[in-house]
């Protein structure tokens, strides 16, 4: 039986790589649903190739274009955010891959879990903002909930077969394009420089997060919720070659790690194939050729976002959600050249100071916090722009 997959965000970086896997595994996987935000042309091409049951274009301005293109093929076409939320409940879906960017992933993930779908989560912001709510549903249930983020896939692989508590998670980071740089060298950097990631080919949001190292802060919180490990037991370690994707230390001092070339196809496929592993034709790691594996402590004076993330999870409640919203707004402002690279952390710190603490693990709280945090972030950005 083929596993029938819904890909939320099929035109993004993860979505496209997920389709590579479906293309390579036609006897194991089939596409049931594809969704895109506004890349109508690519969505149409993907739908023609993969013949899903239905597609959703979230920006309804593109509805008629998609509808006209797919009408002859008997593919159902829906539009709008509400359709994106409703479609995950479709009875013919076996697994939902959430490959949306940012807070927008939280509600569809929540709906998929409530509909008892297997979920492969590539959207870390869902757990940063709403981890308490999502994991209270997932834990003590038999729901399949698999991480796609490469570090979390690595940790999950290290924990598979283990039935003991974790002593420590060693969460590895590439260090991003500015690894080794100090604050004064980063004050004038522009988006084009920050978008040049040394190892990984990813979307813009996560690439900027990788440059500020907020990505690792978000992933620390993601790991905390996924694996129920206290933040003080999650240690960030820079591994510039991006070969060791994370490690787990156990009580006896044994450390397990997962290694491969930096290629997102591997963790995406593992989420589809788990508990099995499938043969692939992608290049494989050669230890003789990779020569060295280096490890460093992160520079927390330069990359302040790491400290902000530990502070946010320590305070708990809606503070990580506020941090995430502020970061999304700040990254967009940096990409539009409205604030400097170092001001991204300032925006996040400002919002974390100003937002009211609410400790309630509900969608209403997180949606409200997200909206309010965005407003505070935008006001602050306007105030520093004027200076
Ligand atoms: Mn990652």
Short mmCIF file of N, CA, C and O in Angstrom, two decimals, residues 5-9 14-15 17-19 93 95-100 118-122 146 148 268 271-272:
data_model
loop_
_atom_site.label_atom_id
_atom_site.label_comp_id
_atom_site.label_asym_id
_atom_site.label_seq_id
_atom_site.Cartn_x
_atom_site.Cartn_y
_atom_site.Cartn_z
N UNK A 5 0.40 11.09 0.80
CA UNK A 5 0.99 12.24 1.48
C UNK A 5 0.29 13.54 1.09
O UNK A 5 0.01 13.75 -0.10
N UNK A 6 0.08 14.40 2.07
CA UNK A 6 -0.31 15.79 1.81
C UNK A 6 0.90 16.65 2.13
O UNK A 6 1.45 16.55 3.23
N UNK A 7 1.33 17.46 1.18
CA UNK A 7 2.45 18.37 1.44
C UNK A 7 1.91 19.79 1.57
O UNK A 7 1.42 20.37 0.58
N UNK A 8 1.99 20.33 2.77
CA UNK A 8 1.60 21.73 2.97
C UNK A 8 2.86 22.57 2.71
O UNK A 8 3.84 22.47 3.44
N UNK A 9 2.81 23.37 1.66
CA UNK A 9 3.99 24.16 1.29
C UNK A 9 4.85 23.44 0.27
O UNK A 9 6.06 23.35 0.41
N UNK A 14 11.67 22.67 1.25
CA UNK A 14 11.40 21.33 1.77
C UNK A 14 10.37 20.62 0.90
O UNK A 14 10.52 19.43 0.57
N UNK A 15 9.34 21.35 0.49
CA UNK A 15 8.28 20.76 -0.34
C UNK A 15 8.85 20.20 -1.64
O UNK A 15 8.52 19.07 -2.04
N UNK A 17 11.92 19.24 -2.26
CA UNK A 17 12.78 18.08 -2.00
C UNK A 17 11.94 16.86 -1.61
O UNK A 17 12.29 15.72 -1.93
N UNK A 18 10.81 17.10 -0.94
CA UNK A 18 9.90 16.00 -0.61
C UNK A 18 9.36 15.37 -1.90
O UNK A 18 9.22 14.15 -2.01
N UNK A 19 9.07 16.23 -2.88
CA UNK A 19 8.56 15.71 -4.16
C UNK A 19 9.64 14.92 -4.91
O UNK A 19 9.32 13.97 -5.62
N UNK A 93 -5.96 11.03 3.28
CA UNK A 93 -4.57 11.39 3.60
C UNK A 93 -4.05 10.46 4.70
O UNK A 93 -4.69 10.27 5.73
N UNK A 95 -0.51 10.79 5.69
CA UNK A 95 0.51 11.59 6.40
C UNK A 95 0.52 13.01 5.88
O UNK A 95 0.43 13.24 4.67
N UNK A 96 0.64 13.97 6.81
CA UNK A 96 0.73 15.38 6.44
C UNK A 96 2.16 15.85 6.68
O UNK A 96 2.66 15.75 7.81
N UNK A 97 2.81 16.33 5.63
CA UNK A 97 4.13 16.96 5.79
C UNK A 97 3.90 18.46 5.90
O UNK A 97 3.42 19.09 4.96
N UNK A 98 4.20 19.01 7.07
CA UNK A 98 4.01 20.45 7.28
C UNK A 98 5.32 21.15 6.93
O UNK A 98 6.28 21.12 7.70
N UNK A 99 5.36 21.74 5.75
CA UNK A 99 6.57 22.41 5.27
C UNK A 99 6.28 23.89 5.04
O UNK A 99 6.86 24.52 4.15
N UNK A 100 5.38 24.43 5.86
CA UNK A 100 5.08 25.87 5.81
C UNK A 100 6.18 26.61 6.56
O UNK A 100 6.91 26.02 7.35
N UNK A 118 -0.95 11.04 10.69
CA UNK A 118 0.49 11.03 10.94
C UNK A 118 1.04 12.37 10.44
O UNK A 118 0.62 12.86 9.40
N UNK A 119 1.93 12.95 11.23
CA UNK A 119 2.49 14.26 10.86
C UNK A 119 4.01 14.16 10.74
O UNK A 119 4.67 13.59 11.62
N UNK A 120 4.55 14.69 9.66
CA UNK A 120 5.99 14.91 9.53
C UNK A 120 6.18 16.42 9.59
O UNK A 120 5.66 17.15 8.75
N UNK A 121 6.88 16.88 10.62
CA UNK A 121 6.94 18.32 10.88
C UNK A 121 8.27 18.90 10.44
O UNK A 121 9.32 18.59 10.99
N UNK A 122 8.19 19.78 9.43
CA UNK A 122 9.39 20.50 8.99
C UNK A 122 9.33 21.95 9.44
O UNK A 122 10.21 22.73 9.12
N UNK A 146 6.65 12.95 13.52
CA UNK A 146 8.06 12.77 13.21
C UNK A 146 8.73 14.08 12.82
O UNK A 146 8.18 14.84 12.02
N UNK A 148 11.30 16.52 10.89
CA UNK A 148 12.01 16.55 9.61
C UNK A 148 13.25 17.44 9.69
O UNK A 148 14.21 17.23 8.96
N UNK A 268 13.98 14.09 5.31
CA UNK A 268 12.60 14.08 4.79
C UNK A 268 12.20 12.63 4.48
O UNK A 268 11.13 12.16 4.87
N UNK A 271 11.41 10.48 7.53
CA UNK A 271 10.06 10.69 8.08
C UNK A 271 9.02 9.91 7.27
O UNK A 271 8.04 9.41 7.81
N UNK A 272 9.25 9.79 5.96
CA UNK A 272 8.32 9.02 5.13
C UNK A 272 8.51 7.51 5.31
O UNK A 272 7.56 6.75 5.23
#
